[in-house]
PDB file of C-alpha atoms and ligand atoms in Angstrom:
ATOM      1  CA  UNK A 236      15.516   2.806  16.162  1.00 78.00           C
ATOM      2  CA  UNK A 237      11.893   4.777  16.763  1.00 94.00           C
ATOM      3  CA  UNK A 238       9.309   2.152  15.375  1.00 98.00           C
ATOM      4  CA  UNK A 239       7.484   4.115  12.993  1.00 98.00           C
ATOM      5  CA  UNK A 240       4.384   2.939  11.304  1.00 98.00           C
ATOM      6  CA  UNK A 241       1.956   4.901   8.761  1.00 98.00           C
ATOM      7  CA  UNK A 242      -1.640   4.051   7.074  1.00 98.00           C
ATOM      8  CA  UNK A 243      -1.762   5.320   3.751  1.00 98.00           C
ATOM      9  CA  UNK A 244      -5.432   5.231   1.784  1.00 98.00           C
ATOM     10  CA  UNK A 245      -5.830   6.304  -2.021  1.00 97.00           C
ATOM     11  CA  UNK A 246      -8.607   9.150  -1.579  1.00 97.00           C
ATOM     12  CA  UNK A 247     -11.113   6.774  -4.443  1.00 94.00           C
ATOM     13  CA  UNK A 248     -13.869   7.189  -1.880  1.00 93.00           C
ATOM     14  CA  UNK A 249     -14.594   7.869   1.889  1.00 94.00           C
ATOM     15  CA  UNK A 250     -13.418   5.692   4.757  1.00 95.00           C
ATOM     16  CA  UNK A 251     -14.743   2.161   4.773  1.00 93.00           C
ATOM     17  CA  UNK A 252     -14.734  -0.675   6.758  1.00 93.00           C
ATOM     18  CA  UNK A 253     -11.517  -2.415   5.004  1.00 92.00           C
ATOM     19  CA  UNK A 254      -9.668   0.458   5.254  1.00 95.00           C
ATOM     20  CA  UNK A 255     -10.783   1.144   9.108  1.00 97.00           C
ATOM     21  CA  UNK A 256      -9.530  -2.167  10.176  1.00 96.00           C
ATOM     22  CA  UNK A 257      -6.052  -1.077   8.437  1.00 97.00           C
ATOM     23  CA  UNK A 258      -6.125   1.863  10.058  1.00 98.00           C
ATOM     24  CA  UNK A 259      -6.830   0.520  13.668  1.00 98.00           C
ATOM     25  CA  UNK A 260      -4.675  -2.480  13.135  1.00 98.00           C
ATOM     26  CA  UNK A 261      -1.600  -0.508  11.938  1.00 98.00           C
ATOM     27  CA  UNK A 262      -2.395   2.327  14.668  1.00 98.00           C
ATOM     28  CA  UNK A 263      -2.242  -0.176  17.484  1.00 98.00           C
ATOM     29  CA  UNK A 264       0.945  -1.643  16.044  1.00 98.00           C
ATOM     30  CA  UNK A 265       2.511   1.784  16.702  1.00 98.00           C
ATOM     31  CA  UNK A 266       1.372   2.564  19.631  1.00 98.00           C
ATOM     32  CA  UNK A 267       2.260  -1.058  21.238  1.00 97.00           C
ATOM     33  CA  UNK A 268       6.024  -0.552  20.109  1.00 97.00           C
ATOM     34  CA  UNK A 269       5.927   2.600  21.709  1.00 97.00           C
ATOM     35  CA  UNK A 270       6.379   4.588  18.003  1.00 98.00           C
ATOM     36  CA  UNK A 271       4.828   7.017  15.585  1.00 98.00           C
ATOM     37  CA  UNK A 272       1.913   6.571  13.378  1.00 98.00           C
ATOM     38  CA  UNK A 273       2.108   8.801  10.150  1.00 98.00           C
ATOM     39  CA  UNK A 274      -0.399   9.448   7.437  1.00 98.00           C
ATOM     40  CA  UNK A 275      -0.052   9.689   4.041  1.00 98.00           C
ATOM     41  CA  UNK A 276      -2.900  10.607   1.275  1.00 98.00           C
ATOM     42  CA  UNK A 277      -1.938   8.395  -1.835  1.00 98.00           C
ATOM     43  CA  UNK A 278      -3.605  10.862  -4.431  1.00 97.00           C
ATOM     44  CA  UNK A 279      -1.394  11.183  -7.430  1.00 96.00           C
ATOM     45  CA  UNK A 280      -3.819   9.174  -9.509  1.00 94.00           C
ATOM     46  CA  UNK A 281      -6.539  11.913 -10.592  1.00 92.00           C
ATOM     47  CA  UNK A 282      -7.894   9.621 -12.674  1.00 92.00           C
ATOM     48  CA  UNK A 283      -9.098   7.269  -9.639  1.00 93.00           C
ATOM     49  CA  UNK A 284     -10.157  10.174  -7.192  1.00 95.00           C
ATOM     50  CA  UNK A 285     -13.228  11.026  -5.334  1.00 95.00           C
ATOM     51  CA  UNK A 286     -13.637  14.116  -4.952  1.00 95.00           C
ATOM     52  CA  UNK A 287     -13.831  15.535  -1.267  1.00 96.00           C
ATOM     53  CA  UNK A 288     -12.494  11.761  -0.405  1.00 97.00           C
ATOM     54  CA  UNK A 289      -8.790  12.735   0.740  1.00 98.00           C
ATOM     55  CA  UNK A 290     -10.343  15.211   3.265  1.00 98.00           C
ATOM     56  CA  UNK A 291     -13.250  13.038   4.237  1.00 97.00           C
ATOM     57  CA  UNK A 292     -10.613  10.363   5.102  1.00 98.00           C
ATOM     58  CA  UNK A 293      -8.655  12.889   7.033  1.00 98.00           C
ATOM     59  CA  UNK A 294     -11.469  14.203   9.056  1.00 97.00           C
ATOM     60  CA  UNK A 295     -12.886  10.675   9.925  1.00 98.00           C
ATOM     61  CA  UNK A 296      -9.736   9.491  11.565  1.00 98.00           C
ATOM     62  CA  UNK A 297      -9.738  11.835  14.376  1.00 98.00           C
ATOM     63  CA  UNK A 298     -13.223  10.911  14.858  1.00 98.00           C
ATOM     64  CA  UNK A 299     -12.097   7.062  15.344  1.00 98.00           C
ATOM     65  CA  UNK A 300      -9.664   8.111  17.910  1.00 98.00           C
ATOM     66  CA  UNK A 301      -6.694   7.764  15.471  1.00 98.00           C
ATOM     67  CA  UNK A 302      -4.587  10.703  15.799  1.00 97.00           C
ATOM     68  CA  UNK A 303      -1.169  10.860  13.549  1.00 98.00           C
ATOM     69  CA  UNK A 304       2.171  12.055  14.911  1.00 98.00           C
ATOM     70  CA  UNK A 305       2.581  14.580  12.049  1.00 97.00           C
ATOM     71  CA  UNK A 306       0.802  15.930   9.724  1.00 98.00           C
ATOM     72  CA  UNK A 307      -0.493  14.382   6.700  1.00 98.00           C
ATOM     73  CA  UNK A 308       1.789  13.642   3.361  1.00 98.00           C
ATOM     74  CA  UNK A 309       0.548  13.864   0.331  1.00 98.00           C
ATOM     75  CA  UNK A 310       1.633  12.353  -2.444  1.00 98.00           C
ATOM     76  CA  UNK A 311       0.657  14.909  -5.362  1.00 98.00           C
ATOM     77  CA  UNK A 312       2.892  17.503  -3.525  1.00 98.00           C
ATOM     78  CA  UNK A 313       6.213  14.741  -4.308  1.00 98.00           C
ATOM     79  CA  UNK A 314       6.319  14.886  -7.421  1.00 98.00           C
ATOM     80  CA  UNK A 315      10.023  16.079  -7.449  1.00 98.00           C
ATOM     81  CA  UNK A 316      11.039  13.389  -4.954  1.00 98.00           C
ATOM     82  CA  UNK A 317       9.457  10.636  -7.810  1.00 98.00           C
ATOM     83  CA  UNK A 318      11.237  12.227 -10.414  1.00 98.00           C
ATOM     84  CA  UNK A 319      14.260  12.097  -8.766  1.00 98.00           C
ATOM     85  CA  UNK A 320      14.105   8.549  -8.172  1.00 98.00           C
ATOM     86  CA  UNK A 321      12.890   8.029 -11.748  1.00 98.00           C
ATOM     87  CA  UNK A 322      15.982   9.796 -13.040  1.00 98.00           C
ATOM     88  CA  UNK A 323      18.319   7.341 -10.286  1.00 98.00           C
ATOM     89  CA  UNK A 324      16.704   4.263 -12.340  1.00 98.00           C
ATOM     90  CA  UNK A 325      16.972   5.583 -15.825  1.00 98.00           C
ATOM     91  CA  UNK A 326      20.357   6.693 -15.446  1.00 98.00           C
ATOM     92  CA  UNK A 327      21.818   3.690 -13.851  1.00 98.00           C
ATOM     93  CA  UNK A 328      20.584   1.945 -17.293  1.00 97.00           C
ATOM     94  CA  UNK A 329      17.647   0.058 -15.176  1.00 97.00           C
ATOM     95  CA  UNK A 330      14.145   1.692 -16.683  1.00 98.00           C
ATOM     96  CA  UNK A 331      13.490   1.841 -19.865  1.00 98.00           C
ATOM     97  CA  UNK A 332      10.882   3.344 -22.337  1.00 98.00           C
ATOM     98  CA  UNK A 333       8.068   1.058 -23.744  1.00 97.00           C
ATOM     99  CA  UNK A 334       5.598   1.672 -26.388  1.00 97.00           C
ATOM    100  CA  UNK A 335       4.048  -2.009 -25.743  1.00 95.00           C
ATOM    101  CA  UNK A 336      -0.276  -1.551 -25.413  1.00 92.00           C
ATOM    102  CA  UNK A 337      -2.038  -4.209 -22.963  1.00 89.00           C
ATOM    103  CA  UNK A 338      -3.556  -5.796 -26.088  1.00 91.00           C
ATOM    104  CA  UNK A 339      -0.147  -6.047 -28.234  1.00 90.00           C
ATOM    105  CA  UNK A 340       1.717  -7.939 -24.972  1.00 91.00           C
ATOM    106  CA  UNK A 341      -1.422 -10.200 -24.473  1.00 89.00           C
ATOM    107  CA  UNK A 342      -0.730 -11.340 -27.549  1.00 80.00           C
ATOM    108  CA  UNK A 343       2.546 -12.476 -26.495  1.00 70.00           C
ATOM    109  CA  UNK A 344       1.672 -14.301 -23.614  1.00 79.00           C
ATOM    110  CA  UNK A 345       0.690 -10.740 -21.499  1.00 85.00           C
ATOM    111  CA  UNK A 346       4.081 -10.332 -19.652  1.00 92.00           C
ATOM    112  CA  UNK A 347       6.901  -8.114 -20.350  1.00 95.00           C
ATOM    113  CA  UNK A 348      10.132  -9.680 -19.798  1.00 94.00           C
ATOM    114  CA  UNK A 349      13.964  -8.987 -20.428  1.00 94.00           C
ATOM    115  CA  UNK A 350      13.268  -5.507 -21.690  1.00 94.00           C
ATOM    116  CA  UNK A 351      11.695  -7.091 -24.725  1.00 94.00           C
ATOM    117  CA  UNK A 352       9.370  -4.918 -26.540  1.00 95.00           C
ATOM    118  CA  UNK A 353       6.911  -5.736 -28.841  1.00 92.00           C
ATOM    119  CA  UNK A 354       6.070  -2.580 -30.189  1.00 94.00           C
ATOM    120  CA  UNK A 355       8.891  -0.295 -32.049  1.00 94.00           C
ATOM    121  CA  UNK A 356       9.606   3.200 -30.796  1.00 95.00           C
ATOM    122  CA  UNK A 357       6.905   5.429 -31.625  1.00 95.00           C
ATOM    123  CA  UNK A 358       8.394   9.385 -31.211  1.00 93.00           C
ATOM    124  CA  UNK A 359       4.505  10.434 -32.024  1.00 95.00           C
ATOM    125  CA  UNK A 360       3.818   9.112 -28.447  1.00 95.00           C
ATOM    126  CA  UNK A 361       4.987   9.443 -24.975  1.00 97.00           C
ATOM    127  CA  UNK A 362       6.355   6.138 -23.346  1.00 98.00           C
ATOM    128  CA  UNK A 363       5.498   4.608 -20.590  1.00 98.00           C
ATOM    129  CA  UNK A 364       8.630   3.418 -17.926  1.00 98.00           C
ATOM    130  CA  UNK A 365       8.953   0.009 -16.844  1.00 98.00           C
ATOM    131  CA  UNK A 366      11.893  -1.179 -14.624  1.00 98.00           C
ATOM    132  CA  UNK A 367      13.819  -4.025 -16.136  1.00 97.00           C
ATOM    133  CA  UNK A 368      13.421  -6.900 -13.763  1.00 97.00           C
ATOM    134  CA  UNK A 369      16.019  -9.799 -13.972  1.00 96.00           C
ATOM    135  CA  UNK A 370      15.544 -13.316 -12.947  1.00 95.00           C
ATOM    136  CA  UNK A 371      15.651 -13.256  -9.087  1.00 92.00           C
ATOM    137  CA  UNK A 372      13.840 -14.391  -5.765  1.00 96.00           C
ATOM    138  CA  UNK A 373      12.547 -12.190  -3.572  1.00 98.00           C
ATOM    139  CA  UNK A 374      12.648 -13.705   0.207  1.00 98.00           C
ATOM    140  CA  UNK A 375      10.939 -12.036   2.652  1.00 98.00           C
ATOM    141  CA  UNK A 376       9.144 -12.665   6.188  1.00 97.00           C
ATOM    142  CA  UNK A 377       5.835 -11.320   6.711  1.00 97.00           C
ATOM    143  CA  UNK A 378       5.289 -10.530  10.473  1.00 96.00           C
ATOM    144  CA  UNK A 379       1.945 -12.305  10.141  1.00 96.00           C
ATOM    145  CA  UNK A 380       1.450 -14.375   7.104  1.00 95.00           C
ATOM    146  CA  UNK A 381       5.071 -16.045   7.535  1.00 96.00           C
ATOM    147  CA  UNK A 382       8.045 -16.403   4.782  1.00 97.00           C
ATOM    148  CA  UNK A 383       7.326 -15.560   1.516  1.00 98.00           C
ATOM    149  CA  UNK A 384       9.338 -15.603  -1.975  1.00 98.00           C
ATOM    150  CA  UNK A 385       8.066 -14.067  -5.643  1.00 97.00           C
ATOM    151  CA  UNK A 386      10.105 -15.192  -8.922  1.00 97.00           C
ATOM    152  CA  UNK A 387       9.723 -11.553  -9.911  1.00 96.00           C
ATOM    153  CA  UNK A 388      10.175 -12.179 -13.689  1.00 95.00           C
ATOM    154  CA  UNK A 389       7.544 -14.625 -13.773  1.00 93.00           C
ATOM    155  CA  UNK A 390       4.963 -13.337 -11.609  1.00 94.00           C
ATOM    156  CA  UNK A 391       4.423  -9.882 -13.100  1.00 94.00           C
ATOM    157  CA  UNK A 392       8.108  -9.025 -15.434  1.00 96.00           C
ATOM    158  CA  UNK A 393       9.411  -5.745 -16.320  1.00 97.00           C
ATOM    159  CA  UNK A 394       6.470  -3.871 -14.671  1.00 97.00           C
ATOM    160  CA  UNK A 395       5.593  -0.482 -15.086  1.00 97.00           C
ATOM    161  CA  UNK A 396       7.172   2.884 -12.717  1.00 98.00           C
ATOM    162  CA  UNK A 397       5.864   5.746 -15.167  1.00 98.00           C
ATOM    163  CA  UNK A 398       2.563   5.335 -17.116  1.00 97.00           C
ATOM    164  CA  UNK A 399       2.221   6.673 -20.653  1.00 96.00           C
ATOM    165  CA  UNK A 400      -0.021   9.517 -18.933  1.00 95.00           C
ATOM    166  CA  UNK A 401       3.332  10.834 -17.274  1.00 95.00           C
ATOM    167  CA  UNK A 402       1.834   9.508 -13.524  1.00 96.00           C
ATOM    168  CA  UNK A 403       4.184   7.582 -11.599  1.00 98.00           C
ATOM    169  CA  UNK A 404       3.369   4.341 -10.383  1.00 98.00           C
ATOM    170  CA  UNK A 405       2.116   3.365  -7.085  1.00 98.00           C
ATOM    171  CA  UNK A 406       4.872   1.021  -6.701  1.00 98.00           C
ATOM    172  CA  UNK A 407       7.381   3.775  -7.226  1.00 98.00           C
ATOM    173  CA  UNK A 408       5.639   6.377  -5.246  1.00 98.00           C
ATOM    174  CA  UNK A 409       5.130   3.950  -1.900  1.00 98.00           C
ATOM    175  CA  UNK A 410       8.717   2.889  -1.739  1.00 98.00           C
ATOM    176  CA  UNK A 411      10.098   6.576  -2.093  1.00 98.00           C
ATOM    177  CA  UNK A 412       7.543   7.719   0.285  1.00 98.00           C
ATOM    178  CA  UNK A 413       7.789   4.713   3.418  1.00 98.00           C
ATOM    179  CA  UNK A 414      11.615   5.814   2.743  1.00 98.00           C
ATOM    180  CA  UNK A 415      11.096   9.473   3.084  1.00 98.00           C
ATOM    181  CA  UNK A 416       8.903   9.120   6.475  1.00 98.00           C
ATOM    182  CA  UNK A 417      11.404   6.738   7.830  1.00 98.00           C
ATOM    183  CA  UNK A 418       9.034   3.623   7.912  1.00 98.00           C
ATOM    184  CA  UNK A 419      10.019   0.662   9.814  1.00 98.00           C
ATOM    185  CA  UNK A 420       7.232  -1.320   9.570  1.00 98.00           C
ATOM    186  CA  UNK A 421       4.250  -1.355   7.307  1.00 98.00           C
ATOM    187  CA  UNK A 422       0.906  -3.048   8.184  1.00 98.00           C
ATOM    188  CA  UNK A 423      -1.481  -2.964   5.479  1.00 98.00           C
ATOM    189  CA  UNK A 424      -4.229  -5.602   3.963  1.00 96.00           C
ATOM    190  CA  UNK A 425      -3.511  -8.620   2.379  1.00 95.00           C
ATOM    191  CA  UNK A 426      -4.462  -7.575  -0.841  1.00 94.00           C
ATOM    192  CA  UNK A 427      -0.870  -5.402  -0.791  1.00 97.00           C
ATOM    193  CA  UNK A 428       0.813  -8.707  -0.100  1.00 97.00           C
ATOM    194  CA  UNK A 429       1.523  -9.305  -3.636  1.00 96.00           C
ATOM    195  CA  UNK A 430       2.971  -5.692  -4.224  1.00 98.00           C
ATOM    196  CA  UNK A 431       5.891  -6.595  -1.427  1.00 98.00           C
ATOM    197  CA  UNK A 432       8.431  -8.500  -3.762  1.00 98.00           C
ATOM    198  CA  UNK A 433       8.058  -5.401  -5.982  1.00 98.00           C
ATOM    199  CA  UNK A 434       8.488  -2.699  -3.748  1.00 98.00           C
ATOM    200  CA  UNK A 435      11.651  -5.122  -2.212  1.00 98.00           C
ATOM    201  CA  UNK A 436      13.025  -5.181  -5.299  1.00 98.00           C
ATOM    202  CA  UNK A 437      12.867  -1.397  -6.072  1.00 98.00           C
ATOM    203  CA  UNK A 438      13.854  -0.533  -2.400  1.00 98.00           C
ATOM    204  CA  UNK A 439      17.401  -2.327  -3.665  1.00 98.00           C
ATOM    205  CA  UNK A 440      17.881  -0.800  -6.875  1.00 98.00           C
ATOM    206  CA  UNK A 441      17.109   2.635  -5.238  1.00 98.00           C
ATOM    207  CA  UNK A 442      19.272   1.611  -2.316  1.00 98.00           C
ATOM    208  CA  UNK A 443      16.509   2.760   0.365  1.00 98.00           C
ATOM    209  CA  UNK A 444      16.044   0.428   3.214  1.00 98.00           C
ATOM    210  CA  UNK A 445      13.688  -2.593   3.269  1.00 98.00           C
ATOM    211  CA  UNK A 446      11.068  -2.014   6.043  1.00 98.00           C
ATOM    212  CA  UNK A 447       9.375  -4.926   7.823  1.00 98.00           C
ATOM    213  CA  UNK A 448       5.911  -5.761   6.584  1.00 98.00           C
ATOM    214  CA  UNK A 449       3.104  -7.197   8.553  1.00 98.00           C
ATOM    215  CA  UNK A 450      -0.293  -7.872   6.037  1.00 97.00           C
ATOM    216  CA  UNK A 451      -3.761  -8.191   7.968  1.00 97.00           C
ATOM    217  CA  UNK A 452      -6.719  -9.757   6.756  1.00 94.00           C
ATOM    218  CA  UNK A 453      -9.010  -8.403   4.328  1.00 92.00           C
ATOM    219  CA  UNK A 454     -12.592  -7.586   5.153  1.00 90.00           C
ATOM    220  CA  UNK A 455     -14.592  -9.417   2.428  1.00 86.00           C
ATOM    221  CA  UNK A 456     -18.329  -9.475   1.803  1.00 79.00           C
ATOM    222  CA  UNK A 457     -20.641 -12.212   2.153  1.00 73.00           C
ATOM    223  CA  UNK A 458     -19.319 -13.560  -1.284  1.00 75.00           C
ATOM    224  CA  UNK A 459     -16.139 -13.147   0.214  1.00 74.00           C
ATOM    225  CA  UNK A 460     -14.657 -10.570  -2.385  1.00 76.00           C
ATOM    226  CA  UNK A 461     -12.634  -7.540  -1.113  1.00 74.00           C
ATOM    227  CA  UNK A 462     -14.689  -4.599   0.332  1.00 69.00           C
ATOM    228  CA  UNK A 463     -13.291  -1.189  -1.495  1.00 62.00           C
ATOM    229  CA  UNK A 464     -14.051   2.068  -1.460  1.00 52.00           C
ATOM    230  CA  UNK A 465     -13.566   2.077  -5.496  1.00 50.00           C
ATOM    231  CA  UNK A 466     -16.938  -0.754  -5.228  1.00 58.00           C
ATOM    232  CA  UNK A 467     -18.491   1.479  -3.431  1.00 54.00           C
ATOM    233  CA  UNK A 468     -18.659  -0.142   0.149  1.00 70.00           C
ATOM    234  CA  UNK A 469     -20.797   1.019   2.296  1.00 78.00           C
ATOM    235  CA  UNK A 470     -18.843   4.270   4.670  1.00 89.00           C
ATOM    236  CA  UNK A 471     -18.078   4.154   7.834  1.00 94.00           C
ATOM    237  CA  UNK A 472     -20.059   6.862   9.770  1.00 95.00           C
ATOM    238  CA  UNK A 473     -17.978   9.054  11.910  1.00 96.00           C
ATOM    239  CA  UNK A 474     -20.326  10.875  13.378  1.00 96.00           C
ATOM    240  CA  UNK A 475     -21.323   7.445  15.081  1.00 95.00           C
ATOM    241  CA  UNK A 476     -17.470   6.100  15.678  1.00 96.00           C
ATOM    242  CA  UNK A 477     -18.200   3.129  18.357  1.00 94.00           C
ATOM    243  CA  UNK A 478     -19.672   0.085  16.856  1.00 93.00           C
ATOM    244  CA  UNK A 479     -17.391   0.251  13.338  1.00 94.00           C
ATOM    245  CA  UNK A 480     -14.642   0.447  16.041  1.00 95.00           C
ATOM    246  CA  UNK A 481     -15.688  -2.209  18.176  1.00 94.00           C
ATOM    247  CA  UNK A 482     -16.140  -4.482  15.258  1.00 93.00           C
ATOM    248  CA  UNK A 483     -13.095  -3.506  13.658  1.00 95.00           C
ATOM    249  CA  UNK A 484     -11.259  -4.336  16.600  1.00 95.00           C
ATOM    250  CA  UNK A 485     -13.338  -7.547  17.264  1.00 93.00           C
ATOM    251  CA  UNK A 486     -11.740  -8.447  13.208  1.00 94.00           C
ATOM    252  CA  UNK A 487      -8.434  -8.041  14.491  1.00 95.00           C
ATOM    253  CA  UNK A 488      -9.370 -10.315  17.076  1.00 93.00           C
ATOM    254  CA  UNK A 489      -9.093  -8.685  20.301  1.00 91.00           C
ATOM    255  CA  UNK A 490     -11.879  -9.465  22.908  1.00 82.00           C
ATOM    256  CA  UNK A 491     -14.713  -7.282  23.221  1.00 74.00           C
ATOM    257  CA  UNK A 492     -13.855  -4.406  25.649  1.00 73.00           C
ATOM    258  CA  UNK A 493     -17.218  -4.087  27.973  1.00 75.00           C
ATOM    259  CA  UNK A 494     -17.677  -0.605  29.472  1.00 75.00           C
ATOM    260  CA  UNK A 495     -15.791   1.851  27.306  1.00 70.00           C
ATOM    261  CA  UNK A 496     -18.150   4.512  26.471  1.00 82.00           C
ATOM    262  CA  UNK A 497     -15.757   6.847  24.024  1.00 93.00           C
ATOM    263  CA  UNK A 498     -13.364   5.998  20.963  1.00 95.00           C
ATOM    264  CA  UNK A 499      -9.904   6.887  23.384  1.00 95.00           C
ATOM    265  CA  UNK A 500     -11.474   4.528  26.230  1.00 93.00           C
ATOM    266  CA  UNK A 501     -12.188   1.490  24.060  1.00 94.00           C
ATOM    267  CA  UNK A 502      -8.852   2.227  21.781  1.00 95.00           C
ATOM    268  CA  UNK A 503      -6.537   2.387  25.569  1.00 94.00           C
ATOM    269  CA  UNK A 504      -8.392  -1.166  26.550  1.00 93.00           C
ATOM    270  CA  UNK A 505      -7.846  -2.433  23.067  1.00 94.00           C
ATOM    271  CA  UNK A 506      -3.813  -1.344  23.050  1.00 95.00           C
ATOM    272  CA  UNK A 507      -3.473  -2.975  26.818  1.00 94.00           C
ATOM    273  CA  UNK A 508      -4.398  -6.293  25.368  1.00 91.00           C
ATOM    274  CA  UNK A 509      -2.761  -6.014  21.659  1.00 95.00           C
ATOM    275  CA  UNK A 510      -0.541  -8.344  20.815  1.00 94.00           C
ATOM    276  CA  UNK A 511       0.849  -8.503  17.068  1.00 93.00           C
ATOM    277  CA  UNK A 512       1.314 -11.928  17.589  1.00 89.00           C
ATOM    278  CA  UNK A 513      -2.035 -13.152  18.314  1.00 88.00           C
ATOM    279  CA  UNK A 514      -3.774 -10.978  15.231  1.00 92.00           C
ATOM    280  CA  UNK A 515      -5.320 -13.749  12.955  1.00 89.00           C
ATOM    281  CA  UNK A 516      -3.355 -15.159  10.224  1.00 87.00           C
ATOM    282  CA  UNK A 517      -5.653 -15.817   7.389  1.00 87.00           C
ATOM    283  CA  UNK A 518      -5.822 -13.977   4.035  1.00 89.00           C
ATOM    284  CA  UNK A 519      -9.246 -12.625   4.560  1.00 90.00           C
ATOM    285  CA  UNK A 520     -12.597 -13.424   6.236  1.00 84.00           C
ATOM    286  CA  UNK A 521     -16.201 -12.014   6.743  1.00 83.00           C
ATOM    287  CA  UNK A 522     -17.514  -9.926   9.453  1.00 80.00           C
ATOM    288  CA  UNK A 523     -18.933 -12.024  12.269  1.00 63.00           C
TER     289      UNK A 523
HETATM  290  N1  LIG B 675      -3.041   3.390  -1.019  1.00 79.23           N
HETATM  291  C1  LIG B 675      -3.186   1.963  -0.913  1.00 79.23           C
HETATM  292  C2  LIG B 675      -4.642   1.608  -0.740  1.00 79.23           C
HETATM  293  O1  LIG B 675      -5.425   2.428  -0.293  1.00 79.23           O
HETATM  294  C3  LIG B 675      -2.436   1.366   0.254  1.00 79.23           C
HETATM  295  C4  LIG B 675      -0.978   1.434   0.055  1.00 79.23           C
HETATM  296  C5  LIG B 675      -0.135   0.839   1.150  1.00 79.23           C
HETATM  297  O2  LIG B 675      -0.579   0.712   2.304  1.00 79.23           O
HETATM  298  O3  LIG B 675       1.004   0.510   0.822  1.00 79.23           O
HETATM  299  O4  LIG B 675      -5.001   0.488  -1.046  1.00 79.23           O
END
């Protein structure tokens, strides 16, 4: 089977560091297995959006060396694709409609379990869809942060696949999608770690395959909280590609490569000495 890998930002602001070192990192897991690396522009939340962001992203890429195999998917254009998946899950008796507010299931201990509403049917007001999530472990290996298993009822319950505001989730969305582009592996930041079980869990009910999933560190800041382009971290700057590059790749922990004066010359030296087994295995650190 063609290894195929993808890197997939939300367009909430233009490339940042974080989201370089995703980029690199799952770019050189492609090209070390030999695959394809696809893109794919998570913008079907319009509420979240930056505009100009989706093609800012797109045009800095290129100018990091990071070419995709095909061209870009976008996830506003699929929304037939999430319907049809929606409609798989409601018919087979596993989503459900839920009036419950934030504040009403905080009350009641902030989860929603067993398809239990607290709030009655209110035909004044669209729903939103949650998926009914039984009592079961989720087992899975993570290529770099090692075996892993989520009680999916207690960690997050019946969680939600179609907000109130008709937008599909980006649970939903990711696991129709990596099935659509034929993902086999998905390298992403650790913050997406926690999203896994989920997107296991919905990959069997929809009967689309399970991928394998590798999660890098996160960049964090000196107070070591995430860096994200919804806080506003500080761009990238394409038009000056080489040391964002060099220190994303000095993140991922591969040595320094001396003498490579252009973005393709210092990405070939960085591929000849990739190896996804030697990329660090924390949950997140500073840059040196
Ligand atoms: N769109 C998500 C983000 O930018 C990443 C989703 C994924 O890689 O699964 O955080």
């Amino acid at each position: 089977m063609t290894y195929r890998g993808r890197f997939a930002p939300s367009p909430t602001g233009q490339l940042h560091f974080g989201s370089l070192v995703a980029a690199v990192g799952s770019w050189l897991s492609a090209r070390h297995a030999g695959g394809q690396w696809l893109l794919r522009m998570e913008d079907i939340d319009p509420t979240r959006e930056v505009a100009g962001s989706a093609a800012g992203i797109l045009a800095a890429l290129p100018a990091f060396g990071l070419a995709a195999d095909a061209a870009p998917l976008f996830q506003s254009q699929r929304r037939s694709a999430y319907d049809a998946a929606f409609e798989q899950l409601r018919g087979a008796g596993m989503a459900f409609a839920c009036w419950c507010s934030r504040s009403e299931l905080a009350l009641d201990g902030g989860m929603h379990r067993d398809g239990q509403c607290v709030a009655p049917a209110n035909p004044d007001r669209p729903p939103a869809w949650r998926l009914r999530v039984p009592d079961v472990a989720i087992d899975f290996h993570d290529a770099l942060q090692g075996p892993q298993r989520e009680h999916l009822r207690q960690s997050v319950g019946d969680f939600v696949i179609r907000r109130a505001d008709d937008a599909y989730s980006y649970q939903l969305a990711c696991v129709v999608d990596d099935a659509f582009q034929g993902i086999t592996e998905v390298v992403r930041g650790h913050d997406l770690l926690d999203s896994t079980a989920r997107q296991i869990w919905l990959q069997r009910c929809l009967g689309l395959p399970t991928p394998a999933y590798r999660h890098l560190p996160l960049v964090l800041d000196g107070d070591g909280r995430k860096l994200s382009k919804s806080d506003r971290a500080v761009p990238v700057d394409p038009a000056s590609p080489l040391p964002a590059l060099r220190q994303a790749l000095a993140f991922l922990g591969l040595p320094a490569p001396a003498g490579a004066v252009d973005v393709h010359g210092l990405l070939a030296r960085a591929l000849a000495d990739f190896d996804p087994a030697l990329l660090p295995q924390c949950s997140g650190r500073s840059v040196d």
